[in-house]
Coordinates of C-alpha atoms and ligand atoms in Angstrom, one line a residue:
Chain S
M1 CA 109.2 91.9 110.1
I2 CA 110.1 93.1 106.7
V3 CA 108.3 96.3 105.9
G4 CA 107.3 97.3 102.4
Q5 CA 104.8 99.4 100.5
Q6 CA 103.1 99.1 97.2
K7 CA 104.6 100.7 94.1
P8 CA 102.5 103.2 92.2
I9 CA 100.0 101.5 89.9
E10 CA 101.4 103.2 86.9
E11 CA 104.8 101.6 87.5
I12 CA 103.3 98.2 88.0
K13 CA 101.3 98.5 84.8
K14 CA 104.5 99.3 82.8
M15 CA 106.2 96.2 84.2
V16 CA 103.4 93.7 83.4
K17 CA 102.3 95.3 80.2
P18 CA 103.4 92.5 77.9
Y19 CA 101.3 89.8 79.6
K20 CA 97.7 88.8 78.9
K21 CA 97.4 86.3 81.8
L22 CA 98.8 87.5 85.1
L23 CA 98.9 86.0 88.6
I24 CA 99.1 88.4 91.6
L25 CA 100.7 86.5 94.4
G26 CA 100.4 87.7 97.9
C27 CA 102.4 86.8 101.0
G28 CA 100.6 86.2 104.3
T29 CA 103.4 87.0 106.7
C30 CA 105.5 90.2 107.0
V31 CA 103.9 92.2 104.2
K32 CA 100.5 91.3 105.4
T33 CA 101.2 92.7 108.8
C34 CA 102.3 96.0 107.2
F35 CA 99.2 96.2 105.1
A36 CA 101.1 95.9 101.8
G37 CA 100.9 92.4 100.4
G38 CA 98.5 90.2 102.3
E39 CA 95.2 88.7 101.0
D40 CA 93.3 92.0 101.2
E41 CA 95.9 94.0 99.4
T42 CA 96.3 91.4 96.8
A43 CA 92.6 91.4 96.0
A44 CA 92.5 95.2 96.0
L45 CA 95.4 95.4 93.6
A46 CA 93.9 92.7 91.3
S47 CA 90.6 94.6 91.2
A48 CA 92.3 98.0 90.5
L49 CA 94.4 96.5 87.7
R50 CA 91.4 94.7 86.1
M51 CA 89.6 98.1 86.1
T52 CA 92.5 100.2 84.8
F53 CA 93.4 97.7 82.0
K54 CA 89.7 97.6 81.0
I55 CA 89.7 101.4 80.8
D56 CA 92.8 101.2 78.6
G57 CA 91.1 98.7 76.3
Q58 CA 93.7 96.1 77.2
S59 CA 92.4 92.6 77.8
V60 CA 94.3 91.0 80.7
E61 CA 93.1 88.0 82.7
I62 CA 94.1 88.6 86.3
S63 CA 93.9 86.0 89.0
Q64 CA 95.2 86.1 92.6
Q65 CA 96.4 83.8 95.3
T66 CA 98.1 84.4 98.7
V67 CA 100.5 81.9 100.2
E68 CA 101.6 81.9 103.9
R69 CA 105.2 82.8 103.1
Q70 CA 106.8 83.4 99.7
C71 CA 110.3 82.8 101.0
E72 CA 109.7 79.1 101.8
N73 CA 109.5 76.4 99.2
E74 CA 107.0 74.5 101.2
F75 CA 104.5 77.3 100.9
I76 CA 105.5 78.4 97.4
Q77 CA 104.6 74.9 96.2
E78 CA 100.9 75.7 96.9
A79 CA 101.0 78.3 94.1
A80 CA 102.8 76.1 91.6
K81 CA 99.6 75.3 89.6
K82 CA 98.5 78.9 89.2
I83 CA 102.0 80.1 88.4
G84 CA 102.1 77.5 85.6
D85 CA 98.7 78.6 84.3
N86 CA 99.8 82.2 84.0
E87 CA 102.3 84.1 81.7
A88 CA 103.8 86.1 84.6
V89 CA 103.7 86.6 88.3
L90 CA 103.3 89.9 90.1
S91 CA 104.6 89.2 93.6
M92 CA 103.3 91.2 96.6
A93 CA 106.1 89.8 98.8
C94 CA 109.4 91.4 99.9
G95 CA 112.4 91.2 97.5
A96 CA 113.3 87.9 99.1
G97 CA 109.9 86.4 98.3
V98 CA 110.1 87.7 94.7
Q99 CA 113.5 86.0 94.2
A100 CA 112.4 82.8 95.9
I101 CA 109.6 82.5 93.3
A102 CA 112.0 83.3 90.5
R103 CA 114.4 80.7 91.7
R104 CA 111.7 78.0 92.0
F105 CA 110.1 78.8 88.7
P106 CA 112.8 79.5 86.1
K107 CA 110.4 79.8 83.2
S108 CA 108.1 82.3 84.8
P109 CA 108.8 86.0 84.7
V110 CA 108.3 87.5 88.2
Y111 CA 107.8 91.2 89.0
P112 CA 107.8 93.1 92.3
A113 CA 104.6 94.9 93.2
L114 CA 106.2 96.4 96.4
N115 CA 109.2 98.4 97.3
T116 CA 110.8 96.5 100.2
T117 CA 111.8 99.1 102.6
F118 CA 113.2 97.9 105.9
L119 CA 113.3 95.5 108.9
G120 CA 111.1 97.0 111.5
V121 CA 108.2 97.0 113.9
Q122 CA 104.7 98.4 114.0
E123 CA 105.3 101.1 116.5
S124 CA 101.6 102.0 116.7
Q125 CA 98.6 101.1 114.4
G126 CA 99.8 102.0 110.9
V127 CA 103.2 103.4 111.9
F128 CA 106.2 101.3 111.1
T129 CA 109.8 102.1 112.1
E130 CA 113.1 100.7 111.0
E131 CA 114.9 98.9 113.8
C132 CA 117.6 96.7 112.4
L133 CA 120.0 96.8 109.4
G134 CA 121.0 93.2 109.7
C135 CA 124.6 94.2 110.3
G136 CA 125.6 90.6 111.1
N137 CA 127.2 91.4 114.5
C138 CA 124.6 92.5 117.0
G139 CA 125.6 94.8 119.7
L140 CA 122.1 95.3 121.3
G141 CA 123.3 93.8 124.6
V142 CA 125.5 96.8 125.2
F143 CA 123.1 99.4 124.1
G144 CA 120.1 98.5 126.2
A145 CA 118.4 96.8 123.2
I146 CA 118.2 100.0 121.1
C147 CA 120.2 99.9 117.9
P148 CA 122.4 102.9 117.2
V149 CA 123.6 101.3 114.0
T150 CA 120.1 101.6 112.6
R151 CA 118.5 104.3 114.6
C152 CA 121.3 106.9 115.0
S153 CA 121.4 108.9 111.8
K154 CA 125.2 109.0 112.1
K155 CA 125.6 105.4 113.3
L156 CA 127.6 106.5 116.3
L157 CA 128.6 103.7 118.6
N158 CA 130.3 105.6 121.5
G159 CA 127.7 108.1 122.6
P160 CA 125.7 111.0 121.1
C161 CA 127.0 113.6 118.7
G162 CA 125.8 116.5 120.9
G163 CA 123.4 117.9 118.4
S164 CA 120.2 116.3 119.6
Q165 CA 117.5 118.6 120.9
K166 CA 114.6 117.7 123.2
G167 CA 115.3 114.1 122.5
K168 CA 115.1 114.5 118.7
C169 CA 117.8 113.9 116.1
E170 CA 119.4 116.9 114.6
V171 CA 119.5 115.3 111.2
N172 CA 115.7 114.8 111.2
P173 CA 113.7 116.2 114.0
E174 CA 110.9 113.8 113.3
T175 CA 113.2 111.0 114.5
E176 CA 113.9 110.1 118.1
C177 CA 117.6 110.5 119.0
A178 CA 118.7 106.9 119.4
W179 CA 121.3 107.9 121.9
Q180 CA 118.8 109.7 124.1
L181 CA 116.8 106.5 124.1
I182 CA 119.8 104.4 124.9
I183 CA 120.9 106.5 127.8
D184 CA 117.4 106.8 129.2
R185 CA 116.9 103.1 129.0
L186 CA 120.4 102.1 130.4
T187 CA 119.8 104.6 133.3
A188 CA 116.4 103.0 134.1
L189 CA 118.0 99.6 134.0
G190 CA 121.0 100.7 136.1
Q191 CA 123.3 99.7 133.3
L192 CA 124.7 103.1 132.3
N193 CA 128.2 101.7 133.0
N194 CA 127.9 99.7 129.8
L195 CA 128.9 102.9 128.0
R196 CA 132.3 103.0 129.7
T197 CA 133.3 100.1 127.3
Y198 CA 134.9 101.6 124.2
I199 CA 133.4 100.2 121.0
P200 CA 136.0 100.1 118.2
P201 CA 135.1 101.1 114.7
K202 CA 132.6 98.6 113.4
N203 CA 133.8 96.0 111.0
W204 CA 131.2 96.1 108.2
K205 CA 132.5 92.9 106.7
T206 CA 129.7 91.0 108.4
S207 CA 127.1 93.4 107.0
H208 CA 126.0 93.7 103.3
S209 CA 129.1 95.8 102.7
G210 CA 131.1 92.5 102.8
G211 CA 129.1 91.3 99.8
P212 CA 126.1 89.0 99.6
R213 CA 125.8 86.9 102.7
K214 CA 125.0 83.3 103.1
L215 CA 124.3 81.3 106.3
V216 CA 124.9 77.6 106.3
R217 CA 123.5 75.4 109.1
E218 CA 125.3 72.1 108.8
D219 CA 123.1 70.6 111.4
H220 CA 120.1 71.1 109.1
I221 CA 121.7 69.7 106.0
L222 CA 121.5 66.1 105.0
Chain G
M1 CA 77.8 115.7 80.2
G2 CA 74.1 115.0 80.6
K3 CA 73.1 111.8 82.3
T4 CA 71.8 109.5 79.6
F5 CA 72.3 106.2 81.5
K6 CA 70.6 104.4 84.3
A7 CA 73.0 104.9 87.2
K8 CA 74.1 102.2 89.5
I9 CA 75.0 103.2 93.0
T10 CA 76.3 100.9 95.8
L11 CA 75.5 102.1 99.2
F12 CA 77.4 100.7 102.2
H13 CA 75.9 101.6 105.5
C14 CA 76.3 101.0 109.2
I15 CA 73.2 99.4 110.7
N16 CA 73.2 102.1 113.3
A17 CA 73.1 104.9 110.8
F18 CA 70.4 103.8 108.5
T19 CA 67.7 101.1 107.9
E20 CA 66.5 100.4 104.4
R21 CA 62.7 100.5 104.8
Q22 CA 61.8 100.7 101.1
S23 CA 63.9 100.3 98.0
L24 CA 65.9 103.3 96.9
S25 CA 65.9 102.2 93.3
S26 CA 63.7 103.8 90.7
D27 CA 63.5 104.1 86.9
H28 CA 66.6 106.4 87.0
V29 CA 68.8 104.5 89.5
D30 CA 69.6 101.1 90.6
V31 CA 70.7 101.2 94.3
K32 CA 72.5 98.2 95.8
V33 CA 72.6 98.3 99.6
V34 CA 75.2 96.6 101.6
K35 CA 74.8 96.7 105.4
M36 CA 77.6 96.4 107.9
P37 CA 77.6 96.1 111.7
C38 CA 79.8 99.2 111.7
S39 CA 81.1 101.4 108.9
G40 CA 84.7 100.8 110.2
M41 CA 84.4 97.4 108.5
V42 CA 84.5 98.9 105.1
S43 CA 87.8 98.2 103.3
E44 CA 89.5 99.2 100.1
V45 CA 88.9 95.9 98.5
F46 CA 85.1 96.0 99.1
L47 CA 84.9 99.5 97.7
L48 CA 87.0 98.7 94.6
K49 CA 85.0 95.5 94.0
A50 CA 81.8 97.5 94.0
F51 CA 83.2 99.6 91.2
E52 CA 84.5 96.6 89.4
A53 CA 81.0 95.1 89.7
G54 CA 79.7 98.0 87.8
A55 CA 78.8 100.8 90.3
D56 CA 79.0 104.3 88.8
A57 CA 79.2 105.7 92.3
V58 CA 79.7 104.2 95.8
T59 CA 78.8 105.9 99.0
I60 CA 79.3 105.0 102.6
L61 CA 76.7 106.1 105.2
V62 CA 78.2 106.5 108.6
C63 CA 77.0 107.8 112.0
P64 CA 77.6 111.4 112.9
E65 CA 81.1 112.3 114.2
G66 CA 81.4 111.3 117.8
A67 CA 78.4 109.0 117.6
C68 CA 80.0 105.8 116.5
R69 CA 78.9 102.9 118.8
Y70 CA 82.4 101.4 118.4
M71 CA 84.2 104.7 119.0
E72 CA 86.0 105.4 115.8
G73 CA 84.4 103.2 113.1
N74 CA 83.3 106.2 111.1
I75 CA 86.8 107.7 111.3
R76 CA 88.3 104.5 110.0
A77 CA 85.7 104.5 107.2
R78 CA 86.8 108.0 106.2
K79 CA 90.5 107.0 106.1
R80 CA 89.7 103.9 104.0
M81 CA 87.6 106.0 101.7
E82 CA 90.4 108.6 101.2
K83 CA 92.9 105.9 100.4
T84 CA 90.5 104.3 97.9
Q85 CA 89.7 107.6 96.3
S86 CA 93.4 108.0 95.5
V87 CA 93.5 104.5 94.0
L88 CA 90.4 105.4 91.9
D89 CA 92.1 108.6 90.7
E90 CA 95.3 106.6 89.9
I91 CA 93.4 104.0 87.7
G92 CA 91.2 106.5 85.9
V93 CA 87.9 105.8 87.6
K94 CA 87.9 109.1 89.5
G95 CA 87.9 109.3 93.2
K96 CA 84.9 111.7 93.2
R97 CA 82.7 108.7 92.5
L98 CA 83.3 107.5 96.1
T99 CA 81.7 109.6 98.9
M100 CA 80.8 109.3 102.5
H101 CA 77.9 110.9 104.3
H102 CA 77.1 111.3 108.0
V103 CA 73.5 110.4 108.6
N104 CA 71.2 110.2 111.5
A105 CA 69.0 107.1 111.8
T106 CA 66.2 109.4 112.9
D107 CA 66.1 111.2 109.5
P108 CA 65.5 108.5 106.8
S109 CA 64.7 111.0 104.1
A110 CA 68.3 112.2 104.3
V111 CA 69.4 109.1 102.3
E112 CA 67.0 110.0 99.5
R113 CA 68.5 113.4 99.3
I114 CA 72.0 111.9 99.3
V115 CA 71.0 109.6 96.4
S116 CA 69.7 112.4 94.4
G117 CA 72.8 114.5 95.1
I118 CA 74.9 111.6 93.8
L119 CA 72.7 111.4 90.7
G120 CA 73.4 115.1 90.1
D121 CA 77.2 114.5 90.4
L122 CA 77.0 111.6 88.0
E123 CA 75.6 113.9 85.4
E124 CA 79.1 115.5 85.4
L125 CA 81.1 112.3 86.0
G126 CA 79.2 110.0 83.5
P127 CA 79.2 106.3 83.8
N128 CA 82.0 104.3 85.4
P129 CA 84.5 103.8 82.6
A130 CA 85.7 100.5 84.1
A131 CA 82.1 99.1 83.8
L132 CA 81.5 99.8 80.2
Ligands
LIG1 S1 108.5 86.4 101.5 FE1 109.2 88.2 102.6 S2 107.4 89.2 103.3 FE2 106.8 87.1 102.9 S3 107.2 86.0 104.8 FE3 109.0 85.8 103.6 S4 110.3 87.5 104.4 FE4 108.2 87.9 105.0
LIG2 S1 123.4 95.9 116.0 FE1 123.2 95.1 113.9 S2 122.0 93.2 114.1 FE2 121.8 94.3 116.0 S3 119.9 95.5 115.8 FE3 121.6 96.8 115.1 S4 121.8 96.5 112.9 FE4 120.5 94.8 113.7

């Protein structure tokens, strides 16, 4: 899922200051799962903003809606009426969702309520970890399904740096050493030999470093 | 600041911690009671909405530590309260208006003492600025 967290309320207030009628638009998929932009968080932010604007003596009409996914036109469509009825949209989705709304509604100003942080998983209740950088050329098959591109602080592809201690990364001892995890897992799977294959320097062209990416599926285009 | 207003308090409680036998409201205070099967059900949005609806103070009554029938409901309630307190501070309502108390169902007068303690705090805090 895409993991994000809400921006400070002060920053949000500055962005939406010019508007008197505001729609807070939640997203019921990734950002709901990371407790940042689902229905509950949308209602909580709406309530907090109504109160803080009232204290400031600013009269702002705030409404809220949550769609299943803000990154898909089919679901965005459900919010069309409310978007049209409001002066601006404060989106609780990831950056992709915010831009999907902007693309679909050229006349509506759209602002991000979240900082989109990473592609990750919920490791345990309330703890989210980054797992994938979307490099565009996945090597997980070699690494026992543990990504050194994302989870090794130095992005090393041919084994550990030698600085890890007790399984923790020397760059940040709060982080597991990805290479320790890879070696432990490959050992358990009897696949340690995978590491005999030399991995050449990564070609980052397939990643964001090659510029904005686009994926075209001819078989789904009419 | 002396209290010159009739305070409104919203009291969320776990049904195992407290049973409302008689109204807690009086000439000085309006107490709205919201009962929940477990205090762990309390969420940021319920707490904020209570303030938005006009409460000057909100309190959550939970079972004593280690006595939650659902294991960690009262711990969850505390975490949600702390998060909501920081939001209240951020928006200028003041986190101190939101409190949590461990109560034992066998001591019903404890809740009266809690309400009068909150009224004392409200003398300092004044009315909820978002409800004026
Ligand atoms: S808009 Fe973003 S957060 Fe919402 S479903 Fe799509 S990818 Fe996930
Ligand atoms: S190798 Fe690339 S695509 Fe695969 S998990 Fe790592 S960053 Fe993601």
